[in-house]
């Protein structure tokens, strides 16, 4: 599974890298980016939690 951040929606709240730093990081332009490789199994739960915690629903996780 992979995670995607919609950079038009992200407001840079910083929650996703706090909840799952293995998958999300903040860029210099103040929005989040996700790793572009598969989410490691051991952090998948945290990645889903980050997705659910985003206040503007900017994160998608798909197969
Ligand atoms: Fe942006 Fe949502 Fe993460 S607003 S910083 S994608 S929690």
mmCIF file with all atom_site columns, C-alpha atoms and ligand atoms in Angstrom:
data_model
loop_
_atom_site.group_PDB
_atom_site.id
_atom_site.type_symbol
_atom_site.label_atom_id
_atom_site.label_alt_id
_atom_site.label_comp_id
_atom_site.label_asym_id
_atom_site.label_entity_id
_atom_site.label_seq_id
_atom_site.pdbx_PDB_ins_code
_atom_site.Cartn_x
_atom_site.Cartn_y
_atom_site.Cartn_z
_atom_site.occupancy
_atom_site.B_iso_or_equiv
_atom_site.pdbx_formal_charge
_atom_site.auth_seq_id
_atom_site.auth_comp_id
_atom_site.auth_asym_id
_atom_site.auth_atom_id
_atom_site.pdbx_PDB_model_num
ATOM   1  C  CA  . UNK A 1 1  ? 0.000  0.000  0.000  1.00 0.00 ? 1  UNK A CA  1
ATOM   2  C  CA  . UNK A 1 2  ? 1.105  3.544  -0.687 1.00 0.00 ? 2  UNK A CA  1
ATOM   3  C  CA  . UNK A 1 3  ? 0.294  6.895  0.895  1.00 0.00 ? 3  UNK A CA  1
ATOM   4  C  CA  . UNK A 1 4  ? -0.333 10.088 -1.023 1.00 0.00 ? 4  UNK A CA  1
ATOM   5  C  CA  . UNK A 1 5  ? -0.681 13.666 0.211  1.00 0.00 ? 5  UNK A CA  1
ATOM   6  C  CA  . UNK A 1 6  ? -2.774 16.078 -1.837 1.00 0.00 ? 6  UNK A CA  1
ATOM   7  C  CA  . UNK A 1 7  ? -0.591 19.157 -1.765 1.00 0.00 ? 7  UNK A CA  1
ATOM   8  C  CA  . UNK A 1 8  ? -3.529 21.372 -2.735 1.00 0.00 ? 8  UNK A CA  1
ATOM   9  C  CA  . UNK A 1 9  ? -5.369 20.317 0.428  1.00 0.00 ? 9  UNK A CA  1
ATOM   10 C  CA  . UNK A 1 10 ? -2.552 20.014 2.990  1.00 0.00 ? 10 UNK A CA  1
ATOM   11 C  CA  . UNK A 1 11 ? -2.416 23.026 5.300  1.00 0.00 ? 11 UNK A CA  1
ATOM   12 C  CA  . UNK A 1 12 ? 0.869  21.946 6.874  1.00 0.00 ? 12 UNK A CA  1
ATOM   13 C  CA  . UNK A 1 13 ? -0.552 21.162 10.293 1.00 0.00 ? 13 UNK A CA  1
ATOM   14 C  CA  . UNK A 1 14 ? 2.283  18.695 10.925 1.00 0.00 ? 14 UNK A CA  1
ATOM   15 C  CA  . UNK A 1 15 ? 0.181  15.903 12.409 1.00 0.00 ? 15 UNK A CA  1
ATOM   16 C  CA  . UNK A 1 16 ? 1.032  13.186 9.891  1.00 0.00 ? 16 UNK A CA  1
ATOM   17 C  CA  . UNK A 1 17 ? 4.833  13.287 10.337 1.00 0.00 ? 17 UNK A CA  1
ATOM   18 C  CA  . UNK A 1 18 ? 4.286  13.375 14.078 1.00 0.00 ? 18 UNK A CA  1
ATOM   19 C  CA  . UNK A 1 19 ? 2.064  10.260 14.008 1.00 0.00 ? 19 UNK A CA  1
ATOM   20 C  CA  . UNK A 1 20 ? 4.033  8.368  11.343 1.00 0.00 ? 20 UNK A CA  1
ATOM   21 C  CA  . UNK A 1 21 ? 7.468  9.855  10.604 1.00 0.00 ? 21 UNK A CA  1
ATOM   22 C  CA  . UNK A 1 22 ? 8.486  6.709  8.710  1.00 0.00 ? 22 UNK A CA  1
ATOM   23 C  CA  . UNK A 1 23 ? 6.046  7.623  5.931  1.00 0.00 ? 23 UNK A CA  1
ATOM   24 C  CA  . UNK A 1 24 ? 5.398  11.379 6.099  1.00 0.00 ? 24 UNK A CA  1
ATOM   25 C  CA  . UNK A 1 25 ? 7.758  14.327 6.274  1.00 0.00 ? 25 UNK A CA  1
ATOM   26 C  CA  . UNK A 1 26 ? 7.373  18.067 5.955  1.00 0.00 ? 26 UNK A CA  1
ATOM   27 C  CA  . UNK A 1 27 ? 8.976  19.753 2.957  1.00 0.00 ? 27 UNK A CA  1
ATOM   28 C  CA  . UNK A 1 28 ? 10.635 23.163 2.849  1.00 0.00 ? 28 UNK A CA  1
ATOM   29 C  CA  . UNK A 1 29 ? 7.448  24.607 1.394  1.00 0.00 ? 29 UNK A CA  1
ATOM   30 C  CA  . UNK A 1 30 ? 5.571  23.675 4.570  1.00 0.00 ? 30 UNK A CA  1
ATOM   31 C  CA  . UNK A 1 31 ? 3.431  20.839 3.277  1.00 0.00 ? 31 UNK A CA  1
ATOM   32 C  CA  . UNK A 1 32 ? 3.674  17.126 3.891  1.00 0.00 ? 32 UNK A CA  1
ATOM   33 C  CA  . UNK A 1 33 ? 4.974  14.536 1.457  1.00 0.00 ? 33 UNK A CA  1
ATOM   34 C  CA  . UNK A 1 34 ? 4.702  10.776 1.687  1.00 0.00 ? 34 UNK A CA  1
ATOM   35 C  CA  . UNK A 1 35 ? 7.402  8.296  0.779  1.00 0.00 ? 35 UNK A CA  1
ATOM   36 C  CA  . UNK A 1 36 ? 6.833  7.014  -2.750 1.00 0.00 ? 36 UNK A CA  1
ATOM   37 C  CA  . UNK A 1 37 ? 7.565  3.410  -1.896 1.00 0.00 ? 37 UNK A CA  1
ATOM   38 C  CA  . UNK A 1 38 ? 5.227  0.889  -0.275 1.00 0.00 ? 38 UNK A CA  1
ATOM   39 C  CA  . UNK A 1 39 ? 4.375  1.586  3.351  1.00 0.00 ? 39 UNK A CA  1
ATOM   40 C  CA  . UNK A 1 40 ? 6.364  -0.874 5.507  1.00 0.00 ? 40 UNK A CA  1
ATOM   41 C  CA  . UNK A 1 41 ? 3.997  -3.369 7.204  1.00 0.00 ? 41 UNK A CA  1
ATOM   42 C  CA  . UNK A 1 42 ? 5.196  -2.474 10.673 1.00 0.00 ? 42 UNK A CA  1
ATOM   43 C  CA  . UNK A 1 43 ? 4.107  1.161  10.323 1.00 0.00 ? 43 UNK A CA  1
ATOM   44 C  CA  . UNK A 1 44 ? 0.929  0.644  8.296  1.00 0.00 ? 44 UNK A CA  1
ATOM   45 C  CA  . UNK A 1 45 ? -1.276 1.113  11.373 1.00 0.00 ? 45 UNK A CA  1
ATOM   46 C  CA  . UNK A 1 46 ? 0.410  4.410  12.174 1.00 0.00 ? 46 UNK A CA  1
ATOM   47 C  CA  . UNK A 1 47 ? 0.133  5.560  8.564  1.00 0.00 ? 47 UNK A CA  1
ATOM   48 C  CA  . UNK A 1 48 ? -3.610 4.848  8.628  1.00 0.00 ? 48 UNK A CA  1
ATOM   49 C  CA  . UNK A 1 49 ? -3.914 6.696  11.929 1.00 0.00 ? 49 UNK A CA  1
ATOM   50 C  CA  . UNK A 1 50 ? -2.120 9.692  10.378 1.00 0.00 ? 50 UNK A CA  1
ATOM   51 C  CA  . UNK A 1 51 ? -4.530 9.556  7.455  1.00 0.00 ? 51 UNK A CA  1
ATOM   52 C  CA  . UNK A 1 52 ? -7.518 9.565  9.798  1.00 0.00 ? 52 UNK A CA  1
ATOM   53 C  CA  . UNK A 1 53 ? -6.004 12.371 11.891 1.00 0.00 ? 53 UNK A CA  1
ATOM   54 C  CA  . UNK A 1 54 ? -5.521 14.808 9.030  1.00 0.00 ? 54 UNK A CA  1
ATOM   55 C  CA  . UNK A 1 55 ? -7.917 17.713 9.654  1.00 0.00 ? 55 UNK A CA  1
ATOM   56 C  CA  . UNK A 1 56 ? -8.436 18.402 5.947  1.00 0.00 ? 56 UNK A CA  1
ATOM   57 C  CA  . UNK A 1 57 ? -8.505 14.820 4.603  1.00 0.00 ? 57 UNK A CA  1
ATOM   58 C  CA  . UNK A 1 58 ? -5.463 15.432 2.444  1.00 0.00 ? 58 UNK A CA  1
ATOM   59 C  CA  . UNK A 1 59 ? -4.080 11.886 2.774  1.00 0.00 ? 59 UNK A CA  1
ATOM   60 C  CA  . UNK A 1 60 ? -5.049 8.828  0.734  1.00 0.00 ? 60 UNK A CA  1
ATOM   61 C  CA  . UNK A 1 61 ? -3.799 5.319  1.286  1.00 0.00 ? 61 UNK A CA  1
ATOM   62 C  CA  . UNK A 1 62 ? -4.357 2.838  -1.543 1.00 0.00 ? 62 UNK A CA  1
ATOM   63 C  CA  . UNK A 1 63 ? -3.141 -0.504 -2.797 1.00 0.00 ? 63 UNK A CA  1
HETATM 64 FE FE1 . LIG B 2 .  ? -0.950 18.239 5.906  1.00 0.00 ? 1  LIG B FE1 1
HETATM 65 FE FE2 . LIG B 2 .  ? -2.843 16.748 6.866  1.00 0.00 ? 1  LIG B FE2 1
HETATM 66 FE FE3 . LIG B 2 .  ? -0.370 16.074 7.232  1.00 0.00 ? 1  LIG B FE3 1
HETATM 67 S  S1  . LIG B 2 .  ? -2.815 18.959 6.801  1.00 0.00 ? 1  LIG B S1  1
HETATM 68 S  S2  . LIG B 2 .  ? 0.703  18.014 7.372  1.00 0.00 ? 1  LIG B S2  1
HETATM 69 S  S3  . LIG B 2 .  ? -1.417 16.171 5.287  1.00 0.00 ? 1  LIG B S3  1
HETATM 70 S  S4  . LIG B 2 .  ? -1.988 15.806 8.678  1.00 0.00 ? 1  LIG B S4  1
#
